[in-house]
Amino acid sequence: MGPDTAALRDQILRFREEKRALILSHNYQRDEVQEIADFVGDSLELSRIAATRDCNMIVFCGVHFMAESASILSPEKTVLLPEREAGCPMADMIRASAPRPVRNRFPGFETPPSYVYPPEFSLKDIKKQYPGVPVVAYVNTTAEVKAESDICCTSANVVRIIESLPGEAVICVPDKNLSMWAARNTKKKVIAWDGYCNIHERVTVEDVESARRHHPQALLMAHPECRIEVLERADHVTSTSGMLRFASASPEAEFIVGTEVGLLHRLRKENPAKLFFPLRNDMVCPNMKKTTLYSILKSFQENSYIVKVPEHVRVPAKRALDRMLQTV
Ligand code: 13P
Ligand code: SF4
């Protein structure tokens, strides 16, 4: 650690103490951000912590929907997102009712044509097409979409959430890959929306074959946001923290990691005797990487950026999140 990093860390830790703050980090954050956090986890773990830990402030090192969930669950706490532009493009792929803004948050990344939906199409329109069918919203959605949904899910619990609902069908938004994976693992009919994560969607069968050729002893772990043909070829499909549990419990020593490369930090740190290889080196979420130690410090200094959900959206969105947290 250089002197600048040490000084930044000291200042952040002083603010943390002074403001009775909790620093939460998603598993995809930069190594140094993970290192300064009070807790590092997947979406499900982070929402549980945000809902239950006693503190005045949460500095959420992740993307916008994660900070929003923390604010929905704990409105009495000040929730800060250090980088205002750290969003999740998949969460922006569906709107509750208003037209969806069609824009590419990633200059320099190719935008596949299916990103562009008819902007007038919304979750309310799907609900009208399937009256009475419950809606499961992946946590990677806006608060407004959660508010229009019956229950939330994460990549760690999607199948259990779907099975907990009455009836033979569910609407599952916005990730088509997660929905397809869930459909493979339940007898219920899963009505999917056409969203996706462009970091996971880019992985192909050729990538899997190449990684297997280079690391013939390794087990392949894949995140359910990958395409179904990739998931079918994986040894284990699970959330980011699910991969941490799987790798440490496994007697095997080598693993190919089919998710964002930020997870490699914890995998290697917690399993120093094992080897981890990224499935693709370019599985880098630019939004997750926006947060730096400097932006955390600035966030404390400027009390920015406050994420607060209006009560008329927060209350129904909390109902959907609470149902998830009570189910699994
Ligand atoms: P996890 O819930 O598995 O951490 O995933 C969150 C995410 O954004 C995946 O791209
Ligand atoms: Fe969103 Fe994909 Fe980044 Fe996760 S990895 S935050 S789903 S863009």
mmCIF file of C-alpha atoms and ligand atoms in Angstrom:
data_model
loop_
_atom_site.group_PDB
_atom_site.id
_atom_site.type_symbol
_atom_site.label_atom_id
_atom_site.label_comp_id
_atom_site.label_asym_id
_atom_site.label_seq_id
_atom_site.Cartn_x
_atom_site.Cartn_y
_atom_site.Cartn_z
ATOM 1 C CA MET A 1 0.000 0.000 0.000
ATOM 2 C CA GLY A 2 1.511 3.370 -1.042
ATOM 3 C CA PRO A 3 1.514 6.446 1.257
ATOM 4 C CA ASP A 4 -1.365 8.054 -0.688
ATOM 5 C CA THR A 5 -3.565 4.998 -0.295
ATOM 6 C CA ALA A 6 -2.726 4.740 3.409
ATOM 7 C CA ALA A 7 -3.635 8.421 3.929
ATOM 8 C CA LEU A 8 -6.908 8.017 2.011
ATOM 9 C CA ARG A 9 -7.781 4.955 4.063
ATOM 10 C CA ASP A 10 -7.081 6.786 7.339
ATOM 11 C CA GLN A 11 -9.324 9.691 6.373
ATOM 12 C CA ILE A 12 -12.140 7.378 5.290
ATOM 13 C CA LEU A 13 -11.934 5.395 8.512
ATOM 14 C CA ARG A 14 -12.054 8.595 10.587
ATOM 15 C CA PHE A 15 -15.223 9.695 8.759
ATOM 16 C CA ARG A 16 -16.724 6.247 9.188
ATOM 17 C CA GLU A 17 -16.271 6.484 12.948
ATOM 18 C CA GLU A 18 -17.452 10.083 13.197
ATOM 19 C CA LYS A 19 -20.617 9.529 11.139
ATOM 20 C CA ARG A 20 -21.436 6.054 12.552
ATOM 21 C CA ALA A 21 -21.347 4.807 8.974
ATOM 22 C CA LEU A 22 -21.266 1.350 7.494
ATOM 23 C CA ILE A 23 -19.318 0.847 4.269
ATOM 24 C CA LEU A 24 -20.845 -1.900 2.128
ATOM 25 C CA SER A 25 -19.142 -3.284 -0.965
ATOM 26 C CA HIS A 26 -20.413 -5.596 -3.663
ATOM 27 C CA ASN A 27 -18.146 -8.509 -4.632
ATOM 28 C CA TYR A 28 -17.386 -6.785 -7.985
ATOM 29 C CA GLN A 29 -15.828 -3.646 -6.501
ATOM 30 C CA ARG A 30 -12.148 -2.742 -6.891
ATOM 31 C CA ASP A 31 -9.826 -4.677 -4.554
ATOM 32 C CA GLU A 32 -8.979 -1.617 -2.436
ATOM 33 C CA VAL A 33 -12.661 -0.747 -2.030
ATOM 34 C CA GLN A 34 -13.448 -4.306 -0.894
ATOM 35 C CA GLU A 35 -10.559 -4.038 1.575
ATOM 36 C CA ILE A 36 -11.898 -0.939 3.310
ATOM 37 C CA ALA A 37 -15.519 -2.127 3.492
ATOM 38 C CA ASP A 38 -17.171 -3.362 6.696
ATOM 39 C CA PHE A 39 -18.904 -6.023 4.671
ATOM 40 C CA VAL A 40 -18.412 -7.423 1.156
ATOM 41 C CA GLY A 41 -21.116 -9.616 -0.343
ATOM 42 C CA ASP A 42 -23.639 -10.473 -3.030
ATOM 43 C CA SER A 43 -26.904 -8.586 -3.550
ATOM 44 C CA LEU A 44 -28.866 -10.754 -1.125
ATOM 45 C CA GLU A 45 -26.316 -10.521 1.691
ATOM 46 C CA LEU A 46 -25.934 -6.764 1.250
ATOM 47 C CA SER A 47 -29.697 -6.142 1.427
ATOM 48 C CA ARG A 48 -29.925 -8.198 4.616
ATOM 49 C CA ILE A 49 -27.086 -6.237 6.210
ATOM 50 C CA ALA A 50 -28.562 -2.896 5.099
ATOM 51 C CA ALA A 51 -31.902 -3.860 6.639
ATOM 52 C CA THR A 52 -30.590 -5.029 9.989
ATOM 53 C CA ARG A 53 -27.321 -3.268 10.968
ATOM 54 C CA ASP A 54 -27.500 -0.427 13.446
ATOM 55 C CA CYS A 55 -25.816 2.697 12.000
ATOM 56 C CA ASN A 56 -26.674 6.262 10.908
ATOM 57 C CA MET A 57 -25.290 6.089 7.407
ATOM 58 C CA ILE A 58 -24.600 3.516 4.689
ATOM 59 C CA VAL A 59 -21.982 4.223 2.034
ATOM 60 C CA PHE A 60 -22.916 1.797 -0.698
ATOM 61 C CA CYS A 61 -20.012 0.825 -2.964
ATOM 62 C CA GLY A 62 -21.972 -0.807 -5.736
ATOM 63 C CA VAL A 63 -24.496 0.354 -8.310
ATOM 64 C CA HIS A 64 -27.584 2.526 -7.999
ATOM 65 C CA PHE A 65 -30.245 -0.166 -7.505
ATOM 66 C CA MET A 66 -28.275 -1.597 -4.569
ATOM 67 C CA ALA A 67 -28.145 1.760 -2.756
ATOM 68 C CA GLU A 68 -31.817 2.222 -3.561
ATOM 69 C CA SER A 69 -32.669 -1.135 -1.958
ATOM 70 C CA ALA A 70 -30.734 -0.113 1.168
ATOM 71 C CA SER A 71 -32.725 3.125 1.341
ATOM 72 C CA ILE A 72 -36.020 1.287 0.761
ATOM 73 C CA LEU A 73 -35.282 -1.126 3.604
ATOM 74 C CA SER A 74 -33.837 1.466 6.031
ATOM 75 C CA PRO A 75 -35.356 4.866 5.274
ATOM 76 C CA GLU A 76 -34.124 6.267 8.598
ATOM 77 C CA LYS A 77 -30.489 5.848 7.478
ATOM 78 C CA THR A 78 -28.688 8.216 5.111
ATOM 79 C CA VAL A 79 -27.668 6.132 2.088
ATOM 80 C CA LEU A 80 -24.816 7.456 -0.054
ATOM 81 C CA LEU A 81 -23.739 6.210 -3.474
ATOM 82 C CA PRO A 82 -20.187 7.559 -4.003
ATOM 83 C CA GLU A 83 -20.485 7.673 -7.814
ATOM 84 C CA ARG A 84 -23.730 9.110 -9.125
ATOM 85 C CA GLU A 85 -23.299 7.546 -12.578
ATOM 86 C CA ALA A 86 -22.741 4.007 -11.251
ATOM 87 C CA GLY A 87 -25.892 2.407 -12.631
ATOM 88 C CA CYS A 88 -26.814 -1.041 -13.888
ATOM 89 C CA PRO A 89 -27.799 -0.998 -17.574
ATOM 90 C CA MET A 90 -29.875 -4.148 -17.097
ATOM 91 C CA ALA A 91 -31.941 -2.411 -14.415
ATOM 92 C CA ASP A 92 -32.626 0.333 -16.953
ATOM 93 C CA MET A 93 -33.974 -2.147 -19.479
ATOM 94 C CA ILE A 94 -37.437 -2.142 -17.955
ATOM 95 C CA ARG A 95 -39.606 0.648 -16.645
ATOM 96 C CA ALA A 96 -42.695 0.380 -14.432
ATOM 97 C CA SER A 97 -44.881 2.538 -16.632
ATOM 98 C CA ALA A 98 -43.080 5.525 -18.085
ATOM 99 C CA PRO A 99 -41.287 5.172 -21.404
ATOM 100 C CA ARG A 100 -37.845 3.663 -21.022
ATOM 101 C CA PRO A 101 -35.067 6.080 -21.947
ATOM 102 C CA VAL A 102 -33.062 4.478 -24.733
ATOM 103 C CA ARG A 103 -29.442 5.398 -24.242
ATOM 104 C CA ASN A 104 -26.147 3.653 -24.038
ATOM 105 C CA ARG A 105 -24.379 4.174 -20.726
ATOM 106 C CA PHE A 106 -21.204 2.635 -22.125
ATOM 107 C CA PRO A 107 -19.628 4.688 -24.856
ATOM 108 C CA GLY A 108 -17.077 2.361 -26.396
ATOM 109 C CA PHE A 109 -19.136 -0.776 -25.786
ATOM 110 C CA GLU A 110 -21.135 -2.141 -28.644
ATOM 111 C CA THR A 111 -24.855 -2.001 -27.929
ATOM 112 C CA PRO A 112 -26.545 -5.106 -29.272
ATOM 113 C CA PRO A 113 -29.747 -4.322 -31.162
ATOM 114 C CA SER A 114 -31.987 -6.153 -28.698
ATOM 115 C CA TYR A 115 -31.115 -3.534 -26.068
ATOM 116 C CA VAL A 116 -33.556 -1.258 -27.816
ATOM 117 C CA TYR A 117 -37.138 -2.068 -26.851
ATOM 118 C CA PRO A 118 -40.170 -0.222 -27.989
ATOM 119 C CA PRO A 119 -39.873 2.495 -25.338
ATOM 120 C CA GLU A 120 -43.617 2.562 -24.775
ATOM 121 C CA PHE A 121 -43.558 -1.040 -23.471
ATOM 122 C CA SER A 122 -43.482 -1.328 -19.666
ATOM 123 C CA LEU A 123 -44.026 -3.729 -16.764
ATOM 124 C CA LYS A 124 -47.598 -2.457 -16.419
ATOM 125 C CA ASP A 125 -48.208 -3.526 -20.042
ATOM 126 C CA ILE A 126 -46.937 -7.062 -19.343
ATOM 127 C CA LYS A 127 -49.131 -7.286 -16.253
ATOM 128 C CA LYS A 128 -52.155 -6.342 -18.361
ATOM 129 C CA GLN A 129 -51.331 -9.180 -20.757
ATOM 130 C CA TYR A 130 -51.163 -11.719 -17.895
ATOM 131 C CA PRO A 131 -53.742 -10.634 -15.323
ATOM 132 C CA GLY A 132 -53.313 -12.266 -11.910
ATOM 133 C CA VAL A 133 -49.898 -13.762 -12.705
ATOM 134 C CA PRO A 134 -47.420 -12.807 -9.934
ATOM 135 C CA VAL A 135 -44.409 -10.674 -10.841
ATOM 136 C CA VAL A 136 -40.912 -11.553 -9.606
ATOM 137 C CA ALA A 137 -38.482 -8.624 -9.932
ATOM 138 C CA TYR A 138 -34.776 -9.366 -9.918
ATOM 139 C CA VAL A 139 -33.176 -6.908 -7.468
ATOM 140 C CA ASN A 140 -31.391 -5.421 -10.497
ATOM 141 C CA THR A 141 -34.417 -3.177 -11.137
ATOM 142 C CA THR A 142 -35.475 0.350 -10.236
ATOM 143 C CA ALA A 143 -37.521 1.030 -7.099
ATOM 144 C CA GLU A 144 -40.521 1.800 -9.346
ATOM 145 C CA VAL A 145 -40.335 -1.663 -10.945
ATOM 146 C CA LYS A 146 -40.033 -3.296 -7.514
ATOM 147 C CA ALA A 147 -43.087 -1.319 -6.407
ATOM 148 C CA GLU A 148 -45.079 -2.853 -9.300
ATOM 149 C CA SER A 149 -43.911 -6.383 -8.392
ATOM 150 C CA ASP A 150 -45.148 -9.004 -5.944
ATOM 151 C CA ILE A 151 -41.753 -10.160 -4.726
ATOM 152 C CA CYS A 152 -38.047 -9.634 -5.430
ATOM 153 C CA CYS A 153 -35.376 -12.249 -6.062
ATOM 154 C CA THR A 154 -31.610 -12.373 -6.484
ATOM 155 C CA SER A 155 -29.409 -14.800 -8.386
ATOM 156 C CA ALA A 156 -29.026 -16.685 -5.086
ATOM 157 C CA ASN A 157 -32.716 -17.477 -4.555
ATOM 158 C CA VAL A 158 -34.662 -17.094 -7.828
ATOM 159 C CA VAL A 159 -35.912 -20.707 -8.002
ATOM 160 C CA ARG A 160 -37.007 -20.812 -4.355
ATOM 161 C CA ILE A 161 -38.815 -17.480 -4.779
ATOM 162 C CA ILE A 162 -40.664 -18.663 -7.892
ATOM 163 C CA GLU A 163 -41.681 -21.894 -6.172
ATOM 164 C CA SER A 164 -42.972 -19.998 -3.138
ATOM 165 C CA LEU A 165 -45.667 -18.287 -5.237
ATOM 166 C CA PRO A 166 -49.192 -19.540 -5.872
ATOM 167 C CA GLY A 167 -50.324 -20.584 -9.369
ATOM 168 C CA GLU A 168 -48.665 -22.251 -12.314
ATOM 169 C CA ALA A 169 -46.981 -19.223 -13.913
ATOM 170 C CA VAL A 170 -44.822 -16.227 -12.952
ATOM 171 C CA ILE A 171 -43.609 -13.128 -14.765
ATOM 172 C CA CYS A 172 -39.865 -12.740 -14.144
ATOM 173 C CA VAL A 173 -38.122 -9.452 -15.061
ATOM 174 C CA PRO A 174 -35.799 -8.145 -16.417
ATOM 175 C CA ASP A 175 -33.064 -10.757 -17.084
ATOM 176 C CA LYS A 176 -33.939 -13.271 -19.809
ATOM 177 C CA ASN A 177 -30.946 -15.464 -18.904
ATOM 178 C CA LEU A 178 -31.794 -15.690 -15.203
ATOM 179 C CA SER A 179 -35.428 -16.370 -16.155
ATOM 180 C CA MET A 180 -34.449 -19.115 -18.568
ATOM 181 C CA TRP A 181 -32.208 -20.683 -15.950
ATOM 182 C CA ALA A 182 -35.030 -20.559 -13.404
ATOM 183 C CA ALA A 183 -37.429 -22.102 -15.959
ATOM 184 C CA ARG A 184 -35.054 -25.051 -16.323
ATOM 185 C CA ASN A 185 -35.209 -25.623 -12.583
ATOM 186 C CA THR A 186 -38.919 -25.296 -11.863
ATOM 187 C CA LYS A 187 -42.101 -26.836 -13.245
ATOM 188 C CA LYS A 188 -43.790 -23.429 -13.354
ATOM 189 C CA LYS A 189 -44.167 -21.444 -16.544
ATOM 190 C CA VAL A 190 -41.758 -18.493 -16.466
ATOM 191 C CA ILE A 191 -42.751 -15.482 -18.578
ATOM 192 C CA ALA A 192 -39.534 -13.564 -19.229
ATOM 193 C CA TRP A 193 -38.603 -10.059 -20.280
ATOM 194 C CA ASP A 194 -35.823 -9.558 -22.812
ATOM 195 C CA GLY A 195 -33.225 -7.822 -20.595
ATOM 196 C CA TYR A 196 -29.659 -8.925 -20.006
ATOM 197 C CA CYS A 197 -26.328 -7.930 -18.499
ATOM 198 C CA ASN A 198 -23.895 -7.146 -21.281
ATOM 199 C CA ILE A 199 -20.940 -8.309 -19.148
ATOM 200 C CA HIS A 200 -22.331 -11.831 -18.746
ATOM 201 C CA GLU A 201 -24.176 -12.010 -22.073
ATOM 202 C CA ARG A 202 -20.899 -11.687 -23.990
ATOM 203 C CA VAL A 203 -19.649 -15.112 -22.829
ATOM 204 C CA THR A 204 -19.955 -17.731 -25.582
ATOM 205 C CA VAL A 205 -19.705 -21.511 -25.838
ATOM 206 C CA GLU A 206 -16.345 -20.969 -27.584
ATOM 207 C CA ASP A 207 -15.110 -19.135 -24.459
ATOM 208 C CA VAL A 208 -16.138 -22.101 -22.337
ATOM 209 C CA GLU A 209 -14.410 -24.569 -24.666
ATOM 210 C CA SER A 210 -11.243 -22.481 -24.775
ATOM 211 C CA ALA A 211 -11.126 -22.107 -20.953
ATOM 212 C CA ARG A 212 -11.684 -25.849 -20.532
ATOM 213 C CA ARG A 213 -8.831 -26.566 -22.992
ATOM 214 C CA HIS A 214 -6.466 -24.231 -21.126
ATOM 215 C CA HIS A 215 -7.466 -25.481 -17.659
ATOM 216 C CA PRO A 216 -8.564 -29.099 -18.060
ATOM 217 C CA GLN A 217 -8.539 -29.779 -14.293
ATOM 218 C CA ALA A 218 -10.651 -26.772 -13.365
ATOM 219 C CA LEU A 219 -14.342 -26.705 -12.394
ATOM 220 C CA LEU A 220 -16.411 -24.065 -14.165
ATOM 221 C CA MET A 221 -18.609 -21.800 -12.009
ATOM 222 C CA ALA A 222 -21.039 -19.542 -13.879
ATOM 223 C CA HIS A 223 -23.379 -16.738 -12.851
ATOM 224 C CA PRO A 224 -27.009 -17.223 -13.961
ATOM 225 C CA GLU A 225 -26.817 -13.961 -15.927
ATOM 226 C CA CYS A 226 -24.752 -15.905 -18.515
ATOM 227 C CA ARG A 227 -26.493 -17.339 -21.585
ATOM 228 C CA ILE A 228 -28.280 -20.647 -21.109
ATOM 229 C CA GLU A 229 -25.880 -22.540 -23.413
ATOM 230 C CA VAL A 230 -22.999 -21.397 -21.178
ATOM 231 C CA LEU A 231 -24.884 -22.370 -17.999
ATOM 232 C CA GLU A 232 -25.639 -25.816 -19.418
ATOM 233 C CA ARG A 233 -21.886 -26.406 -19.713
ATOM 234 C CA ALA A 234 -20.985 -25.177 -16.201
ATOM 235 C CA ASP A 235 -20.221 -27.410 -13.217
ATOM 236 C CA HIS A 236 -21.986 -25.042 -10.838
ATOM 237 C CA VAL A 237 -24.383 -22.129 -11.442
ATOM 238 C CA THR A 238 -24.752 -19.684 -8.571
ATOM 239 C CA SER A 239 -24.550 -16.099 -7.280
ATOM 240 C CA THR A 240 -21.223 -14.380 -6.585
ATOM 241 C CA SER A 241 -21.174 -15.350 -2.890
ATOM 242 C CA GLY A 242 -22.442 -18.804 -3.890
ATOM 243 C CA MET A 243 -19.210 -19.158 -5.891
ATOM 244 C CA LEU A 244 -17.171 -18.247 -2.797
ATOM 245 C CA ARG A 245 -18.962 -20.931 -0.782
ATOM 246 C CA PHE A 246 -18.693 -23.528 -3.555
ATOM 247 C CA ALA A 247 -14.960 -22.954 -4.157
ATOM 248 C CA SER A 248 -14.013 -23.104 -0.492
ATOM 249 C CA ALA A 249 -16.105 -26.229 0.202
ATOM 250 C CA SER A 250 -14.881 -28.071 -2.910
ATOM 251 C CA PRO A 251 -11.997 -30.558 -2.656
ATOM 252 C CA GLU A 252 -10.894 -29.374 -6.135
ATOM 253 C CA ALA A 253 -8.019 -26.906 -6.502
ATOM 254 C CA GLU A 254 -8.743 -25.093 -9.794
ATOM 255 C CA PHE A 255 -11.741 -23.053 -10.898
ATOM 256 C CA ILE A 256 -12.804 -21.098 -13.966
ATOM 257 C CA VAL A 257 -14.828 -18.092 -12.841
ATOM 258 C CA GLY A 258 -17.772 -17.156 -15.056
ATOM 259 C CA THR A 259 -18.626 -13.762 -13.626
ATOM 260 C CA GLU A 260 -17.246 -10.233 -13.214
ATOM 261 C CA VAL A 261 -13.510 -10.319 -12.483
ATOM 262 C CA GLY A 262 -13.829 -8.376 -9.193
ATOM 263 C CA LEU A 263 -14.861 -11.621 -7.505
ATOM 264 C CA LEU A 264 -11.366 -13.044 -8.098
ATOM 265 C CA HIS A 265 -10.022 -10.856 -5.271
ATOM 266 C CA ARG A 266 -12.017 -12.622 -2.547
ATOM 267 C CA LEU A 267 -11.753 -16.048 -4.187
ATOM 268 C CA ARG A 268 -7.936 -15.836 -4.157
ATOM 269 C CA LYS A 269 -7.706 -14.179 -0.749
ATOM 270 C CA GLU A 270 -9.979 -16.717 0.942
ATOM 271 C CA ASN A 271 -8.499 -19.734 -0.853
ATOM 272 C CA PRO A 272 -4.749 -19.065 -1.117
ATOM 273 C CA ALA A 273 -3.937 -22.665 -2.025
ATOM 274 C CA LYS A 274 -6.374 -22.773 -4.959
ATOM 275 C CA LEU A 275 -6.164 -21.359 -8.484
ATOM 276 C CA PHE A 276 -8.841 -19.173 -10.121
ATOM 277 C CA PHE A 277 -9.008 -18.220 -13.801
ATOM 278 C CA PRO A 278 -11.435 -15.703 -15.324
ATOM 279 C CA LEU A 279 -13.674 -17.217 -17.992
ATOM 280 C CA ARG A 280 -13.018 -14.043 -20.014
ATOM 281 C CA ASN A 281 -10.591 -11.291 -19.057
ATOM 282 C CA ASP A 282 -12.978 -8.604 -20.237
ATOM 283 C CA MET A 283 -15.795 -9.476 -17.836
ATOM 284 C CA VAL A 284 -15.397 -6.059 -16.245
ATOM 285 C CA CYS A 285 -18.454 -4.043 -15.187
ATOM 286 C CA PRO A 286 -17.458 -0.407 -15.815
ATOM 287 C CA ASN A 287 -20.143 0.827 -13.442
ATOM 288 C CA MET A 288 -18.906 -1.308 -10.564
ATOM 289 C CA LYS A 289 -15.382 -0.016 -11.166
ATOM 290 C CA LYS A 290 -16.359 3.665 -10.986
ATOM 291 C CA THR A 291 -16.072 3.739 -7.188
ATOM 292 C CA THR A 292 -12.563 4.402 -5.861
ATOM 293 C CA LEU A 293 -11.133 5.194 -2.421
ATOM 294 C CA TYR A 294 -11.095 8.803 -3.516
ATOM 295 C CA SER A 295 -14.803 8.765 -4.387
ATOM 296 C CA ILE A 296 -15.629 7.215 -0.990
ATOM 297 C CA LEU A 297 -13.730 10.010 0.758
ATOM 298 C CA LYS A 298 -15.483 12.649 -1.353
ATOM 299 C CA SER A 299 -18.799 10.990 -0.595
ATOM 300 C CA PHE A 300 -18.190 11.444 3.155
ATOM 301 C CA GLN A 301 -16.890 15.007 2.741
ATOM 302 C CA GLU A 302 -19.770 16.188 0.556
ATOM 303 C CA ASN A 303 -22.530 13.922 1.860
ATOM 304 C CA SER A 304 -23.047 12.783 -1.722
ATOM 305 C CA TYR A 305 -24.877 11.298 -3.486
ATOM 306 C CA ILE A 306 -27.907 10.782 -1.276
ATOM 307 C CA VAL A 307 -30.181 8.012 -2.559
ATOM 308 C CA LYS A 308 -33.727 8.418 -1.269
ATOM 309 C CA VAL A 309 -36.871 6.822 -2.636
ATOM 310 C CA PRO A 310 -40.182 8.733 -2.346
ATOM 311 C CA GLU A 311 -42.617 7.136 0.136
ATOM 312 C CA HIS A 312 -45.304 6.276 -2.440
ATOM 313 C CA VAL A 313 -42.723 4.120 -4.271
ATOM 314 C CA ARG A 314 -40.747 3.000 -1.225
ATOM 315 C CA VAL A 315 -43.658 1.392 0.639
ATOM 316 C CA PRO A 316 -44.763 -1.031 -2.147
ATOM 317 C CA ALA A 317 -41.117 -1.649 -3.151
ATOM 318 C CA LYS A 318 -40.311 -2.555 0.473
ATOM 319 C CA ARG A 319 -43.208 -5.009 0.484
ATOM 320 C CA ALA A 320 -41.609 -6.867 -2.467
ATOM 321 C CA LEU A 321 -38.136 -6.837 -0.843
ATOM 322 C CA ASP A 322 -39.488 -7.872 2.583
ATOM 323 C CA ARG A 323 -41.383 -10.795 1.033
ATOM 324 C CA MET A 324 -38.115 -12.002 -0.490
ATOM 325 C CA LEU A 325 -36.179 -11.588 2.765
ATOM 326 C CA GLN A 326 -38.907 -13.464 4.676
ATOM 327 C CA THR A 327 -39.075 -16.294 2.118
ATOM 328 C CA VAL A 328 -35.377 -17.212 2.003
HETATM 329 P P1 13P B 1 -25.002 -11.224 -7.203
HETATM 330 O O1 13P B 1 -26.314 -11.005 -6.553
HETATM 331 O O2 13P B 1 -24.751 -12.645 -7.573
HETATM 332 O O3 13P B 1 -23.912 -10.644 -6.383
HETATM 333 O O4 13P B 1 -25.004 -10.459 -8.613
HETATM 334 C C1 13P B 1 -25.240 -9.104 -8.746
HETATM 335 C C2 13P B 1 -24.961 -8.647 -10.113
HETATM 336 O O5 13P B 1 -25.091 -7.487 -10.421
HETATM 337 C C3 13P B 1 -24.544 -9.616 -11.082
HETATM 338 O O6 13P B 1 -24.152 -9.004 -12.254
HETATM 339 FE FE1 SF4 B 2 -25.527 -4.721 -13.836
HETATM 340 FE FE2 SF4 B 2 -24.137 -6.569 -15.134
HETATM 341 FE FE3 SF4 B 2 -22.842 -4.682 -13.801
HETATM 342 FE FE4 SF4 B 2 -24.195 -6.614 -12.514
HETATM 343 S S1 SF4 B 2 -22.378 -6.866 -13.812
HETATM 344 S S2 SF4 B 2 -24.223 -4.443 -12.058
HETATM 345 S S3 SF4 B 2 -25.927 -6.906 -13.875
HETATM 346 S S4 SF4 B 2 -24.178 -4.408 -15.579
#
